[in-house]
XYZ file of C-alpha atoms in Angstrom:
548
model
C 113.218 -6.222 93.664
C 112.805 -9.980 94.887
C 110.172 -11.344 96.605
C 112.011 -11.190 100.294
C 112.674 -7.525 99.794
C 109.793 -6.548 98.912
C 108.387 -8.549 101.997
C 110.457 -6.282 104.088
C 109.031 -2.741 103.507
C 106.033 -1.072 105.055
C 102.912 -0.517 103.308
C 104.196 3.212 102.807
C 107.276 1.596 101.200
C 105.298 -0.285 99.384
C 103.081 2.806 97.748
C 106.099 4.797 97.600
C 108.018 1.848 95.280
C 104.729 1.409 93.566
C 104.807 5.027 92.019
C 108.368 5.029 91.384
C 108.047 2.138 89.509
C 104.450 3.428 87.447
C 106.659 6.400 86.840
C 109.413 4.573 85.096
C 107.313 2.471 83.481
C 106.045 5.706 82.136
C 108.847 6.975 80.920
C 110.141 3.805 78.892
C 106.701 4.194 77.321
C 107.291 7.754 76.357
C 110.850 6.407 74.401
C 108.634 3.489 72.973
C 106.503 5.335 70.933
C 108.870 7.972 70.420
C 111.223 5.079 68.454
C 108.282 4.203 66.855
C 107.144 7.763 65.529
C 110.906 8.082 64.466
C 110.855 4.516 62.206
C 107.347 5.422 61.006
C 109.073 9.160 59.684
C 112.528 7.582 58.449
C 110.313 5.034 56.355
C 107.961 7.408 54.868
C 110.900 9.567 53.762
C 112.317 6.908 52.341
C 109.207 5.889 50.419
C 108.057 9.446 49.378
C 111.722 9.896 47.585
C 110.759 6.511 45.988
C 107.424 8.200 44.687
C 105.596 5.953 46.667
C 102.049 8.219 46.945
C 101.395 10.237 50.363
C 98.793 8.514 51.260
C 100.286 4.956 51.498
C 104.248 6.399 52.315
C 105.428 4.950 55.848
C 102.595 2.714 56.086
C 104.365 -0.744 56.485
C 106.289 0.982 59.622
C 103.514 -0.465 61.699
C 103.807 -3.586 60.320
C 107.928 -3.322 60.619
C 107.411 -3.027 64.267
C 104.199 -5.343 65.145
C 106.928 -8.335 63.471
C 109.907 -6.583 65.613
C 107.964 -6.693 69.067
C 105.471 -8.998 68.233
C 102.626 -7.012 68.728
C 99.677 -6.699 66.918
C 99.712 -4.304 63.864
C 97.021 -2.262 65.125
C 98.344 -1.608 68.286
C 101.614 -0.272 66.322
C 99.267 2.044 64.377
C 97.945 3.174 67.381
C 101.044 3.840 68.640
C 102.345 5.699 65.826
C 99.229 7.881 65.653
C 99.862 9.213 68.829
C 103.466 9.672 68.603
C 102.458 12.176 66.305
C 100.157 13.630 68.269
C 102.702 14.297 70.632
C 104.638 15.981 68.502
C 102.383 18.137 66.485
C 99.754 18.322 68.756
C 100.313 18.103 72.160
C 103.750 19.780 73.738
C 102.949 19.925 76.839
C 101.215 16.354 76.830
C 104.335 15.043 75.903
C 106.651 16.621 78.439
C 104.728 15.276 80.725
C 104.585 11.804 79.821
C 108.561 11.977 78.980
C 108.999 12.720 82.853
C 106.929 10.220 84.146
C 103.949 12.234 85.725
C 101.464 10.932 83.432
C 101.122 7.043 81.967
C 99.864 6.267 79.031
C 96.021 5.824 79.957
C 96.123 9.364 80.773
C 98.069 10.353 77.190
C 95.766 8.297 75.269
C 92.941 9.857 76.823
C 93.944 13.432 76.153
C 94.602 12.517 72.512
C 91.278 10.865 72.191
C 89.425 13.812 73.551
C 91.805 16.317 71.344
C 91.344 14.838 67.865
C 89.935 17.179 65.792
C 89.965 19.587 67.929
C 90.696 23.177 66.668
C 94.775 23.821 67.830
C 94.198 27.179 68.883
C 91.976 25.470 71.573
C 94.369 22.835 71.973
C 96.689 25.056 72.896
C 94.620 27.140 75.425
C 93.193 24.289 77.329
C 96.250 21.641 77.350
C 98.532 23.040 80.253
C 95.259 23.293 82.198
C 94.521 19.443 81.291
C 97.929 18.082 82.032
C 98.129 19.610 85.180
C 94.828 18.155 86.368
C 95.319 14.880 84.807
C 98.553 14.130 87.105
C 96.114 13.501 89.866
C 92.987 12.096 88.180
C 92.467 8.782 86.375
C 92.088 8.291 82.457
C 88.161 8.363 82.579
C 88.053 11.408 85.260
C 90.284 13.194 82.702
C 88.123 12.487 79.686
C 85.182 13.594 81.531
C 86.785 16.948 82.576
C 87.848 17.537 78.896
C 84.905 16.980 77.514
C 82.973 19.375 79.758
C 85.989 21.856 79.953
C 85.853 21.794 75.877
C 81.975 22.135 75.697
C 82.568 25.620 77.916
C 84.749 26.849 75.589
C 83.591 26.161 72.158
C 80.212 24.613 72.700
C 79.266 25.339 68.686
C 82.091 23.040 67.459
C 81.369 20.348 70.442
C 78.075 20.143 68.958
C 79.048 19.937 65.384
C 81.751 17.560 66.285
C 78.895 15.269 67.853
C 76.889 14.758 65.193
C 79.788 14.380 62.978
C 80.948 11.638 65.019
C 77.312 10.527 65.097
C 77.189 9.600 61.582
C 80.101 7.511 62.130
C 78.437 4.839 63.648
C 78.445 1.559 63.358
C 78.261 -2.191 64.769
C 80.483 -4.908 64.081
C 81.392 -8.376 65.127
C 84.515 -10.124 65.299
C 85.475 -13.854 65.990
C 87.140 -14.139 69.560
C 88.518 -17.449 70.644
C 87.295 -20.648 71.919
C 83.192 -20.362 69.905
C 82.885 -16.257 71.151
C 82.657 -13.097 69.128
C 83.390 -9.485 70.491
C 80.524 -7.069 69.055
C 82.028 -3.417 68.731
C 79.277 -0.720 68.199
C 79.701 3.015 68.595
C 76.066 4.315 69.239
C 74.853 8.210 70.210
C 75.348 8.835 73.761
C 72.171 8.845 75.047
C 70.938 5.615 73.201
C 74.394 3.578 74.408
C 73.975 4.546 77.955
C 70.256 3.373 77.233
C 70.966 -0.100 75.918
C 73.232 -0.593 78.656
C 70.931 0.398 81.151
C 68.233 -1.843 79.907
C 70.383 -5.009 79.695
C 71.210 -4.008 83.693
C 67.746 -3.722 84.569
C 66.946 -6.958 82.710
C 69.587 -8.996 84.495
C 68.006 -7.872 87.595
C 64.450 -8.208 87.697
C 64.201 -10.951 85.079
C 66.451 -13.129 87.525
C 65.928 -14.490 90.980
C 68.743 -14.254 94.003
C 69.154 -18.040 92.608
C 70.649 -17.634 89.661
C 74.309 -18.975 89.149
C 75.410 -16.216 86.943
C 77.435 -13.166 87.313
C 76.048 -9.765 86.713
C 78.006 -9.879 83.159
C 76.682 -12.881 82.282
C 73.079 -11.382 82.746
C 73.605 -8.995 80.723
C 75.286 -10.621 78.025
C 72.225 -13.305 78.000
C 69.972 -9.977 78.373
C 71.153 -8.885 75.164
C 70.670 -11.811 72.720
C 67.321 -12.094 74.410
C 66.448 -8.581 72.988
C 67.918 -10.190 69.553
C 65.946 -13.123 69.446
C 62.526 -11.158 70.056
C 61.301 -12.479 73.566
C 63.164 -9.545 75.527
C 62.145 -12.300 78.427
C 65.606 -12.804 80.189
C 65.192 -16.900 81.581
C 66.524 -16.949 85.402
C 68.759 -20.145 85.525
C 68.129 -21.004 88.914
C 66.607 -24.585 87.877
C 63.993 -23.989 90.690
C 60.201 -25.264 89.980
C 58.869 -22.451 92.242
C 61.269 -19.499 91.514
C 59.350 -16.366 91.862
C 60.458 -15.129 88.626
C 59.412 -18.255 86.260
C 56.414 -17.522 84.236
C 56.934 -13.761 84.356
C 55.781 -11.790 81.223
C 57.141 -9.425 79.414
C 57.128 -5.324 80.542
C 55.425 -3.431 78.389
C 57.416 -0.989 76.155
C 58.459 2.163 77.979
C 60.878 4.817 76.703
C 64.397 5.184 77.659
C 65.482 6.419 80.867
C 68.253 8.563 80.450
C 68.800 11.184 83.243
C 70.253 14.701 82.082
C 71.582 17.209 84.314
C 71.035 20.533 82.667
C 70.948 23.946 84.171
C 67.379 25.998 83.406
C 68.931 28.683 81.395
C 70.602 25.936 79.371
C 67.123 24.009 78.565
C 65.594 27.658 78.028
C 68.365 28.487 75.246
C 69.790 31.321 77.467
C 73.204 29.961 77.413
C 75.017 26.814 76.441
C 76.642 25.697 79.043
C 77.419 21.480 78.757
C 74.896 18.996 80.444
C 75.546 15.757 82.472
C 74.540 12.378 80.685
C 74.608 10.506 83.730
C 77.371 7.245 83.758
C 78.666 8.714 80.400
C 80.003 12.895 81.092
C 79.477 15.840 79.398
C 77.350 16.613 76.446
C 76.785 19.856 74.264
C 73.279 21.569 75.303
C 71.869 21.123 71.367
C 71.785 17.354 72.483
C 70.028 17.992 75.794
C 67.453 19.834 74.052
C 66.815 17.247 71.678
C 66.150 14.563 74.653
C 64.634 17.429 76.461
C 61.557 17.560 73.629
C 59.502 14.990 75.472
C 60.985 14.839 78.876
C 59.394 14.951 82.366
C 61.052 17.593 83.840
C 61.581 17.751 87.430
C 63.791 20.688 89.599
C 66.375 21.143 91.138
C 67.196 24.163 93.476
C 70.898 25.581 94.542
C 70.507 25.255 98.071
C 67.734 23.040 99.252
C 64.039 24.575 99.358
C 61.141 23.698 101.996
C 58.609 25.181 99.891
C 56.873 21.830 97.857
C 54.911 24.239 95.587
C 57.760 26.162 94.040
C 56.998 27.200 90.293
C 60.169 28.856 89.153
C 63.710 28.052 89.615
C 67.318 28.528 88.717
C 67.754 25.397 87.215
C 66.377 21.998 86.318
C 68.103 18.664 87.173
C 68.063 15.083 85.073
C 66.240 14.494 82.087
C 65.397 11.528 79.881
C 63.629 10.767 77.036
C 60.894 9.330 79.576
C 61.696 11.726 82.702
C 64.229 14.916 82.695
C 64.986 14.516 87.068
C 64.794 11.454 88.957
C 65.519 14.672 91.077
C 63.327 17.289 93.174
C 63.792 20.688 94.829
C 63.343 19.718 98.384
C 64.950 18.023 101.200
C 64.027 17.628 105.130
C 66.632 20.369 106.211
C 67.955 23.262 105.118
C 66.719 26.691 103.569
C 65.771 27.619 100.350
C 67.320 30.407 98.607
C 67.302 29.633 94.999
C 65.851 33.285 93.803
C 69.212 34.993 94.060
C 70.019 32.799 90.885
C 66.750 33.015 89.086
C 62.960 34.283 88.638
C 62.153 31.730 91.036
C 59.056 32.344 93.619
C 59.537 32.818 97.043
C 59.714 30.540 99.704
C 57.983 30.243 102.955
C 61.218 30.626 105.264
C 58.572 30.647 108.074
C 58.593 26.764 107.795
C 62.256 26.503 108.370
C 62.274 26.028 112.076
C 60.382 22.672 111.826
C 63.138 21.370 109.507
C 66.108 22.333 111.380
C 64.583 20.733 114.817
C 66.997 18.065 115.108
C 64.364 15.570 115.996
C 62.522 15.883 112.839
C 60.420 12.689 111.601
C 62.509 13.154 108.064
C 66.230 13.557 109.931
C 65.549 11.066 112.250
C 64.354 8.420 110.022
C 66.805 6.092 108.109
C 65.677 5.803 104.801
C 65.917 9.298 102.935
C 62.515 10.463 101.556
C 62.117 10.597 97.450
C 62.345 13.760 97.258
C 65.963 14.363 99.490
C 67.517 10.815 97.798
C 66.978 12.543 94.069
C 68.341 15.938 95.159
C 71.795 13.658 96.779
C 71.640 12.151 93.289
C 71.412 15.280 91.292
C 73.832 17.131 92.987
C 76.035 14.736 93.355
C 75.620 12.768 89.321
C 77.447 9.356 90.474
C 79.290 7.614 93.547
C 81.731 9.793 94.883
C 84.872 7.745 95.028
C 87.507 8.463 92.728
C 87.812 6.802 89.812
C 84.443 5.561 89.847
C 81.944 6.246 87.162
C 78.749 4.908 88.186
C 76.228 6.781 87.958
C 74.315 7.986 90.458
C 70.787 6.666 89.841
C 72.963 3.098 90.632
C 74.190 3.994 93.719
C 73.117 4.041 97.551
C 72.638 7.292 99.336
C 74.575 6.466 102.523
C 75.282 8.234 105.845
C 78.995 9.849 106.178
C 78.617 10.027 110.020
C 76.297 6.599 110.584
C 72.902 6.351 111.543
C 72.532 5.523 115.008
C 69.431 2.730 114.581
C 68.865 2.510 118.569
C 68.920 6.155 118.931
C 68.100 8.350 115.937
C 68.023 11.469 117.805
C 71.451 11.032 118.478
C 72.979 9.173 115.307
C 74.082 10.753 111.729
C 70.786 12.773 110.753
C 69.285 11.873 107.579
C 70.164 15.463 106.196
C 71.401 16.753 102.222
C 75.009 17.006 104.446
C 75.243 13.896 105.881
C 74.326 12.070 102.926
C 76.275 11.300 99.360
C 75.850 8.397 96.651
C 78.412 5.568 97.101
C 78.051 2.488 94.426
C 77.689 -0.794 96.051
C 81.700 -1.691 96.049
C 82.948 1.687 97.543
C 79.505 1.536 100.020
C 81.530 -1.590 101.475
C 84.713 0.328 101.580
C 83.166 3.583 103.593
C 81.429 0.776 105.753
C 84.604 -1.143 106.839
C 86.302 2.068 106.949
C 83.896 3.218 109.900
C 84.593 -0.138 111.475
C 88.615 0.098 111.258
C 88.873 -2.511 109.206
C 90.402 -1.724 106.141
C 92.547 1.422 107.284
C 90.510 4.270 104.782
C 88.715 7.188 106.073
C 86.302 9.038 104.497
C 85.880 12.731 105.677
C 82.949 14.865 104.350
C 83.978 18.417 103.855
C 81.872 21.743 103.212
C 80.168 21.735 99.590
C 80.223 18.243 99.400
C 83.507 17.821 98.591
C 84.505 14.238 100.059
C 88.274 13.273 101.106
C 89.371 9.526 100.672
C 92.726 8.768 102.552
C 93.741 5.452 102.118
C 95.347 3.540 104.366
C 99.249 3.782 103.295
C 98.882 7.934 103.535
C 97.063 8.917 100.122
C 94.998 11.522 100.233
C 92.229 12.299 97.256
C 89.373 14.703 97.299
C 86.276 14.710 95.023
C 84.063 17.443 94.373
C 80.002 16.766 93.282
C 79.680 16.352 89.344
C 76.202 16.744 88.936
C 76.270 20.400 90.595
C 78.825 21.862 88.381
C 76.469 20.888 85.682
C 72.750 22.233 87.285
C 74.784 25.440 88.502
C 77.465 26.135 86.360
C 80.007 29.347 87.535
C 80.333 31.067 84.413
C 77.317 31.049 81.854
C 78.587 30.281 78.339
C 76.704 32.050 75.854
C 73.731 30.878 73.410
C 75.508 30.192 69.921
C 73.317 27.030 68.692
C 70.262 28.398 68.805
C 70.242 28.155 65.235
C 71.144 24.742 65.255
C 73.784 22.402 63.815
C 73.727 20.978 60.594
C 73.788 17.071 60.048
C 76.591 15.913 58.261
C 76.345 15.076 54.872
C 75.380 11.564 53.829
C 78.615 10.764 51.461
C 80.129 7.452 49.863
C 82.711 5.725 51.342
C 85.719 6.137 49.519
C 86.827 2.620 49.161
C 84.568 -0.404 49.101
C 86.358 -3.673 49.677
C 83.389 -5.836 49.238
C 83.974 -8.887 51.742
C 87.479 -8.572 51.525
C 89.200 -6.689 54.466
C 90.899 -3.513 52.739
C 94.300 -2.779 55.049
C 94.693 0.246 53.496
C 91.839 1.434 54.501
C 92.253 0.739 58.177
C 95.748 2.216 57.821
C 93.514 5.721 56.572
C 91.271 5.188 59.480
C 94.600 5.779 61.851
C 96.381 8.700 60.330
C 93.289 10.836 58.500
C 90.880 11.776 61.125
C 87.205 11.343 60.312
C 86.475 15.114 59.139
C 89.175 14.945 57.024
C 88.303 11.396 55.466
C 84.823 13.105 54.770
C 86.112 16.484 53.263
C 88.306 13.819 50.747
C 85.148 11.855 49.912
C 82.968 15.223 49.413
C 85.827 16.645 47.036
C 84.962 13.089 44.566
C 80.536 12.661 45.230
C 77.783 15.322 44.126
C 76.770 16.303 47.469
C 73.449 15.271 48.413
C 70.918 17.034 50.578
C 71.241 15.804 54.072
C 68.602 14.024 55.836
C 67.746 15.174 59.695
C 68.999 12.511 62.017
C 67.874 12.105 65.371
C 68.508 10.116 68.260
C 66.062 7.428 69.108
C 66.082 5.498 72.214
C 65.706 1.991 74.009
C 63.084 1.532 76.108
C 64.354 0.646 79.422
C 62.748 1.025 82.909
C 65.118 2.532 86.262
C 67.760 0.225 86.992
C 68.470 -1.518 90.211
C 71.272 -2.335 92.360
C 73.532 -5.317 91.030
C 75.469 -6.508 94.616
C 74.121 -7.260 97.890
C 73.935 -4.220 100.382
C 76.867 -4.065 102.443
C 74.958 -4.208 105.999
């Protein structure tokens, strides 16, 4: 399509072209990888009639290809792996991506999430997958997996966790022009805790002055914490900026909110928690970060009563505080003993909180205690395809606060409220203003519609709740906890030199199999308990200017 055509259609047109063309694209993917699955068999055939050895037969394919396309080897490896993936692995994954209703962001995603995994499981939870992952993006579906997989076989997720666990590592490459690319792959809650600190760093250890961009910050954040000073210099250049001559916070532990139901925490079931801005983890993990956490709770409908003792389920945790969250809001009545041993409420107090004029509904800001419920029950901003979490977001209004006349503008109540990050903040706000051609309709249980302006409709549901009040308990089955994975060898050891074989191993031999090879040539060796530790880092703040 040339420029002038495309010129000529609406904005509909334009959408509806769009997806036609994604879907295509799609498809010719789908044959890509296909061909190269087919070259990668028809050369290890070949080779294995040769007596070239298993493990090494069809391994120049990727390199066959990367020279044929001029692509990187890796990427041909990559490739390959999943190809067959598809074919072994995941039928109805590839149907789907043959047609064109998934891309492959979405297929790589599902085989990410589905290495290793057990196929009878494969097979019960893939059509279910597929089907949502036609209207979700890559990280949405990965999240969904993970929890979906934690429901049904929360032993293995856990097992599978620390396996991965002892796979990690940090490594740095040379990038071009005097950069390097550092690669780690760090326990969940400690990643999301380094990253958190070098956000809060760029923030507070910087005036509004400085030139750089929020990456930047961080990026400067993080060799500060390598050089010792964990002092983050604001390059404003100003003699008086407010932040020169700032010392150092003292060390504080990690703040890494958990969503986690009570009977979860209590080892009554095992349903998944919420590691907030990463997804789903198995509830032997939220345990462990639950050991010396501040706990804090969270209610399933919203509770007047401040001195509440018992309750269905907790919200957030960290290794320094388990809820940025509380039980009560301004409005609305509490009801959480139908779902627990909770203690009653005085419902006797309710008629002060639904009068519409209400100091706490008529008053912009949300208190403390309603902004950590929003966040709680809500575990991020509520856009689609947007996966910051919610302790980074605002709490904004769906129908807008009327500043010249509260009594008679969008009350500050748990349903008039939802977390929006900064970017999509600005989008809801133009959207009330008809500029940008979006609206943004709140319906009941917090589930929030986002039609865009050429006719697109999307829907998102809360993330945090299906995590403090799951539907369907799963039971206890690691109570008796998980053992670490063994501490084993590698089985080759290049040196300094980089081993290509090895790499090629890495691609097609998944790490549990890797380790069962190594454990079949060591004397095993008693394991040694590993456990998470943190990063101290102190609540971050917002990175953009407010959007009003």
């Amino acid at each position: 399509m040339n420029e002038t055509a495309a010129d000529s259609l609406s904005a509909t047109e334009l959408v509806a072209r769009l997806r036609a063309v994604h879907s295509t694209i799609a498809v010719a993917q789908a044959e890509e990888v296909e061909l190269m699955t087919a070259l990668y068999r028809m050369r290890r055939e070949q080779q294995l009639e040769r007596g070239v050895r298993a493990v090494y037969a069809g391994e120049d394919a990727a390199t066959e290809i990367g020279v044929a396309l001029h692509i990187p080897q890796r990427t041909a490896d990559n490739l390959i792996a999943l190809g067959l993936s598809l074919e072994h692995r995941l039928p109805c994954t590839r149907e789907a991506f043959e047609s064109g209703r998934i891309d492959l962001p979405r297929v790589r995603a599902l085989h990410e999430v589905f290495r290793n995994i057990d196929l009878e499981l494969v097979a019960a939870l893939e059509p279910r997958i597929v089907a949502y992952a036609e209207n979700a993006d890559p990280s949405r579906v990965k999240r969904t997996l993970r929890r979906w997989l934690l429901e049904a076989d929360p032993a293995g997720q856990a097992e599978r966790r620390k396996t991965a666990e002892s796979d990690r590592y940090v490594n740095v490459t040379a990038a071009d022009n005097g950069t390097a690319v550092l690669d780690a792959v760090l326990p969940a809650a400690d990643g999301v805790a380094l990253y958190e600190r070098l956000r809060e760093m760029a923030q507070t250890h910087c005036c509004a002055a400085d030139p750089r961009t929020s990456n930047q910050r961080r990026a400067d954040a993080l060799i500060a914490l390598t050089t010792g000073t964990g002092q983050l210099s604001c390059g404003c250049g100003h003699r008086d900026c407010p932040r020169a001559g700032s010392t150092v916070a003292p060390a504080r532990k990690a703040l890494v909110q958990v969503g986690v139901s009570a009977e979860t925490l209590a080892g009554l079931a095992d349903n998944p928690a919420l590691l907030a801005g990463f997804g789903a983890i198995d509830a032997d993990l939220a345990r462990k970060l639950a050991r010396q956490a501040h706990f804090d709770i969270i209610t399933e409908h919203p509770t007047t009563n401040h001195t509440q003792t018992g309750t269905s389920h907790t919200g957030h945790a960290t290794t320094d505080t388990l809820a940025r969250s509380t039980g009560t809001n301004c409005a609305g009545q509490a009801t959480a003993a139908d779902r627990s041993g909770s203690t009653g409420t005085d419902h006797g107090q309710r008629a002060n909180f639904d009068n519409p004029a209400d100091a706490c509904e008529t008053r912009y800001r949300p208190g403390t205690r309603l902004a950590h419920r929003i966040r709680a029950l809500d575990g991020g901003c509520r856009a689609p395809g947007c996966a910051i979490p919610a302790a980074a977001t605002d709490i904004d209004h769906q129908d807008r606060f009327d500043h010249r006349s509260p009594e008679s503008g969008g009350r500050t109540v748990e349903s008039n409220l939802g977390c929006r990050c900064r970017r999509h903040h600005r989008t809801k706000t133009l959207a009330d203003n008809g500029l940008n051609g979006w609206q943004v309709i709140h319906h009941p249980d917090r589930r929030v519609e986002w039609r865009s302006p050429s006719g697109g409709s999307i829907t998102t549901t809360p993330e945090g709740a299906k995590f403090l009040f799951p539907n369907t308990p799963v039971p206890p089955v690691t109570g008796a906890g998980i053992p670490e994975p063994e501490q084993v060898e590698p089985l080759l050891n290049p040196g300094g030199a980089v081993n290509e074989l090895t790499e090629l191993l890495h691609v097609y031999h998944p790490p549990a199999q890797r380790r069962h090879a190594r454990s079949t040539r060591t004397a095993r060796e008693s394991g040694t308990a590993q456990q998470a530790s943190t990063i101290d880092m102190p609540v971050s703040r917002y990175e953009d200017p407010a959007p009003f």
